[in-house]
Coordinates of C-alpha atoms in Angstrom, one line a residue:
S13 CA -18.3 -28.3 1.2
Y14 CA -15.4 -27.6 3.3
S15 CA -14.6 -28.3 6.8
F16 CA -12.1 -26.8 9.3
C17 CA -10.2 -30.6 9.0
T18 CA -10.2 -29.9 5.1
L19 CA -8.4 -26.6 5.9
L20 CA -6.1 -28.3 8.0
E21 CA -5.0 -30.7 5.7
G22 CA -4.6 -28.3 3.2
L23 CA -2.3 -26.4 5.5
R24 CA -0.2 -29.8 5.6
T25 CA 0.3 -30.2 2.0
T26 CA 3.4 -28.7 0.2
T27 CA 1.5 -26.5 -1.9
G28 CA -0.1 -25.0 1.3
E29 CA 3.4 -24.3 2.6
M30 CA 3.2 -21.2 5.2
E31 CA 5.5 -18.2 5.6
A32 CA 5.8 -18.7 9.2
P33 CA 5.5 -22.4 11.2
A34 CA 1.6 -23.4 11.5
N35 CA 0.0 -21.4 14.7
S36 CA 3.0 -18.8 14.1
I37 CA 2.7 -15.4 12.7
K38 CA 5.5 -12.4 12.2
L39 CA 5.8 -9.6 14.4
F40 CA 7.2 -6.5 13.1
Y41 CA 10.0 -3.9 14.2
P42 CA 9.8 -0.4 12.9
D43 CA 13.2 -1.0 10.9
G44 CA 11.4 -3.8 9.2
R45 CA 12.8 -6.8 11.0
T46 CA 10.5 -9.4 12.3
M47 CA 10.2 -12.3 14.6
D48 CA 8.4 -15.5 14.8
Y49 CA 5.3 -15.1 17.1
N50 CA 3.3 -18.0 18.4
P51 CA -0.2 -16.7 19.8
I52 CA -1.6 -18.4 23.0
T53 CA -4.8 -17.3 22.8
V54 CA -5.8 -17.6 19.3
K55 CA -5.1 -19.9 16.8
F56 CA -4.0 -18.9 13.3
Q57 CA -4.1 -21.2 10.1
W58 CA -3.1 -20.0 6.4
E59 CA -4.4 -22.0 3.4
K60 CA -1.7 -20.6 0.9
E61 CA -3.1 -21.9 -2.2
T62 CA -6.3 -20.2 -1.6
G63 CA -4.9 -17.5 0.1
V64 CA -7.5 -18.0 3.1
A65 CA -6.3 -17.6 6.5
L66 CA -8.3 -18.2 9.9
I67 CA -8.3 -17.1 13.1
T68 CA -9.6 -18.7 16.2
W69 CA -10.5 -17.2 19.6
N70 CA -9.1 -20.0 21.7
T71 CA -9.8 -19.6 25.3
P72 CA -13.1 -22.0 25.5
E73 CA -12.7 -22.1 29.3
T74 CA -13.9 -18.5 29.7
M75 CA -16.0 -18.6 26.7
N76 CA -13.5 -16.7 24.5
A77 CA -14.2 -13.8 27.0
I78 CA -12.7 -10.6 25.5
A79 CA -9.4 -9.7 27.4
P80 CA -6.2 -7.4 26.5
T81 CA -4.3 -11.0 25.5
I82 CA -7.3 -12.2 23.2
V83 CA -7.4 -8.7 21.7
N84 CA -3.8 -7.7 21.1
E85 CA -2.9 -11.4 19.6
S86 CA -5.9 -10.5 17.2
L87 CA -4.5 -7.2 16.5
F88 CA -1.1 -9.0 15.8
V89 CA -2.4 -11.4 13.6
M90 CA -4.3 -8.7 11.8
E91 CA -0.9 -6.7 11.1
Y92 CA 0.2 -9.8 9.8
V93 CA -2.4 -10.6 7.4
K94 CA -2.2 -7.1 6.4
R95 CA 1.2 -7.3 5.2
T96 CA 1.1 -10.6 3.8
E97 CA 0.3 -10.6 0.2
G98 CA -0.8 -14.1 -0.2
I99 CA -3.5 -13.8 2.2
K100 CA -6.4 -12.9 1.0
I101 CA -9.4 -13.5 3.0
L102 CA -9.6 -13.6 7.1
V103 CA -12.3 -15.9 8.5
W104 CA -13.3 -15.4 12.4
T105 CA -14.7 -17.9 14.8
G106 CA -14.5 -19.3 18.2
A107 CA -13.3 -22.4 19.7
G108 CA -15.8 -24.5 21.8
K109 CA -19.9 -23.4 22.1
A110 CA -19.4 -19.7 22.0
F111 CA -18.1 -17.0 20.0
S112 CA -17.5 -14.7 22.7
S113 CA -19.0 -14.4 26.1
G114 CA -18.0 -10.6 26.1
A115 CA -15.7 -8.6 28.8
Q116 CA -14.0 -10.9 31.3
L117 CA -15.4 -9.6 34.5
K118 CA -14.5 -12.3 36.6
P119 CA -10.9 -13.3 37.3
Q120 CA -9.7 -16.3 35.2
K121 CA -8.8 -19.5 37.4
G122 CA -5.2 -20.1 37.2
G123 CA -4.6 -16.5 36.0
A124 CA -4.9 -14.9 32.7
P125 CA -2.6 -15.4 29.7
K126 CA 0.0 -12.7 29.5
L127 CA 1.1 -11.8 26.3
V128 CA 4.9 -11.8 25.6
A129 CA 6.5 -9.5 23.1
P130 CA 9.3 -7.5 23.1
M131 CA 8.9 -3.5 24.4
E132 CA 10.2 -2.1 21.4
I133 CA 7.3 -4.1 19.2
I134 CA 4.6 -3.3 21.8
K135 CA 5.4 0.3 21.5
Y136 CA 5.5 0.2 17.6
Y137 CA 2.2 -1.7 17.5
K138 CA 0.7 1.4 20.0
S139 CA 2.0 3.9 17.6
M140 CA 0.4 2.5 14.5
G141 CA -3.0 2.0 16.9
M142 CA -2.8 -1.7 16.7
Y143 CA -2.0 -2.5 20.4
W144 CA -5.2 -2.2 22.9
Q145 CA -4.8 -0.7 26.6
V146 CA -7.9 -1.9 28.3
M147 CA -8.1 0.8 31.1
N148 CA -7.5 3.9 28.5
D149 CA -10.0 2.4 26.2
I150 CA -12.9 0.8 27.8
A151 CA -14.9 1.2 24.5
M152 CA -12.4 -0.5 22.6
K153 CA -11.7 2.5 19.9
T154 CA -8.2 0.8 19.3
F155 CA -10.0 -2.7 18.0
T156 CA -12.8 -0.9 16.4
M157 CA -10.9 1.1 14.1
A158 CA -8.8 -1.4 13.4
M159 CA -11.2 -3.5 12.0
W160 CA -13.0 -0.5 10.2
R161 CA -9.7 0.5 8.6
F162 CA -8.6 -3.3 7.9
P163 CA -8.2 -3.5 3.6
K164 CA -9.0 -7.2 3.5
I165 CA -12.1 -9.0 3.6
C166 CA -13.4 -10.6 6.8
I167 CA -15.9 -13.1 7.2
G168 CA -17.3 -14.1 10.6
A169 CA -18.2 -17.8 11.2
I170 CA -20.2 -17.5 14.6
N171 CA -20.5 -20.8 16.1
G172 CA -22.3 -19.7 19.3
L173 CA -23.3 -17.1 21.7
A174 CA -22.0 -13.5 21.7
V175 CA -22.6 -11.0 24.6
G176 CA -21.8 -7.6 24.9
G177 CA -18.7 -6.5 22.9
A178 CA -18.9 -9.5 21.1
T179 CA -22.3 -8.9 19.8
N180 CA -21.1 -5.5 18.4
I181 CA -18.1 -7.5 16.7
V182 CA -20.7 -9.6 15.0
L183 CA -23.3 -7.0 14.1
C184 CA -21.7 -3.6 13.8
N185 CA -19.7 -4.0 10.5
F186 CA -16.6 -5.6 12.0
F187 CA -17.1 -8.5 9.4
D188 CA -17.9 -8.0 5.7
F189 CA -20.0 -10.9 5.6
T190 CA -21.3 -13.0 8.6
I191 CA -22.7 -16.6 8.8
V192 CA -24.2 -17.6 12.2
S193 CA -25.2 -20.8 14.0
K194 CA -29.1 -20.9 14.6
D195 CA -28.1 -22.0 18.0
G196 CA -26.3 -18.6 19.2
K197 CA -27.8 -15.9 20.8
F198 CA -27.1 -12.3 21.7
R199 CA -27.3 -9.8 24.2
Y200 CA -26.4 -6.2 25.5
P201 CA -25.9 -6.1 29.2
F202 CA -24.8 -2.7 29.2
T203 CA -27.4 -1.3 31.3
K204 CA -27.3 -4.0 33.9
L205 CA -23.5 -3.4 34.0
G206 CA -24.3 0.3 34.7
I207 CA -22.5 1.5 31.5
T208 CA -23.4 2.7 28.0
P209 CA -22.6 1.2 24.5
E210 CA -19.4 1.0 22.9
L211 CA -17.3 -0.6 20.0
G212 CA -19.2 2.4 17.8
S213 CA -22.5 0.7 18.6
S214 CA -24.3 3.7 19.7
R215 CA -23.8 5.0 16.1
I216 CA -24.0 1.9 13.8
L217 CA -26.8 0.1 15.4
P218 CA -29.3 3.4 14.9
L219 CA -28.0 3.4 11.2
L220 CA -28.6 -0.1 10.5
I221 CA -31.7 -0.8 12.2
G222 CA -33.3 2.8 13.4
F223 CA -33.2 4.4 16.8
S224 CA -36.3 2.7 18.1
K225 CA -35.1 -1.1 17.6
A226 CA -31.5 -0.1 18.6
K227 CA -32.9 1.4 21.7
N228 CA -34.5 -1.5 22.8
L229 CA -31.4 -3.8 21.9
L230 CA -29.2 -1.6 23.5
M231 CA -31.1 -0.7 26.8
A232 CA -33.7 -3.1 27.7
G233 CA -30.8 -6.0 27.4
D234 CA -33.0 -8.9 26.6
W235 CA -31.8 -11.8 24.4
F236 CA -32.4 -11.9 20.9
Y237 CA -31.5 -14.5 18.3
P238 CA -29.8 -15.1 14.9
S239 CA -33.3 -14.9 13.1
D240 CA -34.1 -11.6 14.9
A241 CA -30.5 -10.2 13.7
Y242 CA -31.2 -11.6 9.5
E243 CA -34.7 -10.1 9.7
M244 CA -33.2 -6.7 10.9
G245 CA -30.4 -7.3 8.2
L246 CA -27.4 -7.3 10.6
I247 CA -26.1 -10.7 9.3
T248 CA -25.6 -12.3 6.1
E249 CA -27.1 -16.5 6.9
V250 CA -28.3 -18.6 9.3
C251 CA -27.2 -22.2 9.5
P252 CA -27.0 -25.3 11.6
T253 CA -24.0 -25.2 13.8
A254 CA -22.1 -27.9 12.1
E255 CA -22.3 -26.1 8.9
V256 CA -21.0 -22.7 9.9
L257 CA -17.6 -23.0 9.3
P258 CA -18.0 -25.0 6.4
K259 CA -19.9 -22.5 4.7
S260 CA -17.9 -19.8 5.7
L261 CA -14.6 -21.2 4.4
A262 CA -16.5 -22.1 1.0
L263 CA -17.5 -18.3 0.8
A264 CA -13.9 -17.4 1.8
R265 CA -12.5 -19.4 -1.2
D266 CA -14.9 -18.2 -3.7
L267 CA -14.1 -14.6 -3.1
A268 CA -10.4 -15.3 -2.5
S269 CA -10.9 -16.2 -6.3
R270 CA -12.2 -13.2 -7.7
N271 CA -10.5 -9.9 -8.4
N272 CA -8.9 -8.9 -4.9
F273 CA -8.1 -5.2 -5.9
S274 CA -11.4 -4.8 -6.7
L275 CA -12.9 -6.8 -3.1
Q276 CA -10.5 -4.4 -1.1
S277 CA -11.7 -1.4 -2.9
S278 CA -15.4 -2.0 -2.9
K279 CA -14.9 -2.5 1.0
A280 CA -13.0 1.0 1.3
L281 CA -15.3 2.7 -0.4
I282 CA -18.2 1.4 1.6
N283 CA -16.3 1.6 5.0
N284 CA -14.4 5.0 4.6
H285 CA -17.4 7.0 4.7
M286 CA -17.6 6.6 8.3
V287 CA -14.4 6.0 9.5
D288 CA -13.5 9.5 10.5
E289 CA -17.1 10.0 12.2
M290 CA -16.5 6.6 14.1
D291 CA -13.2 7.8 15.3
K292 CA -15.2 10.6 17.1
V293 CA -18.4 8.3 18.0
L294 CA -15.5 5.9 20.2
D295 CA -14.0 9.2 22.0
T296 CA -17.3 10.4 23.1
E297 CA -18.2 6.4 24.2
N298 CA -15.1 6.5 26.2
K299 CA -16.1 9.6 28.0
A300 CA -19.5 8.3 28.7
I301 CA -18.4 4.9 29.9
R302 CA -15.7 6.6 32.3
K303 CA -18.6 8.9 33.5
C304 CA -20.8 5.6 34.2
I305 CA -17.8 4.3 35.9
M306 CA -17.4 7.6 38.5
N307 CA -21.1 7.2 38.9
G308 CA -20.4 4.3 41.2
G309 CA -22.5 1.6 39.0
P310 CA -22.0 -2.5 39.0
L311 CA -18.9 -2.1 36.6
S312 CA -16.9 0.0 38.8
Q313 CA -17.2 -2.2 41.8
V314 CA -16.5 -5.0 39.4
M315 CA -12.9 -3.1 38.1
A316 CA -12.3 -2.3 41.7
K317 CA -11.8 -6.0 42.5
M318 CA -9.7 -6.7 39.4

């Protein structure tokens, strides 16, 4: 079996030489120029000899809460991975005891990390649909569509709890394979926040598990567990926490050894039937959330203080 230390050791070997320095990626200008970029809220490693890369959401002080910088740096990593031929599989995980606590609704102590990149690059990434602006896109259409259109295989190594939007990332087809800690748990707090579902869950969850179960999860907002998600067919495997990343990396290496064109073509064939529909669903979700906020629900009060 493989561990995170094994992956890092592979990155240090001469055969594992990377295109960019450790935890560094390339950002792209419209004219093809690039610049090295060191993410501040995510970690990125690439094991070149196997074609496996690892992205770690790395703000454990907020339980890897969803915030503009961590999302946009994830999009930056995705664009780099997409354009880098040697990377075949992208594994996602979180630092600490949580995958993600969902939307960051409280001010971060010391201030939230701020993304620093040239405006020319930011405008270019916006034009490609690879830069998230939260106030215009609370349903996270940008990130959701980027994941649905992402050509390479993604594996979720879910190390702990996931709440709200993070639950959608784990369960709603953002990852092609999902291995989850038995100590994790999930929750949709939407109605308690006075908002409606997002990240495409209003369409995908009923499609996957039926309307009755989906409404119960999305509207009642109770905790549920990896064993429940597995029984509903929403995840690939449940295992002890210590085995989540090793199993995910072993799967990634196995997949990376197979015909990459076939893997990507299979993913596109399965996903592409839904892409146009998801584009419309997410517009509808954004409109519904804006109406809820205008109605004066709990989230509107939180956002007024942000």
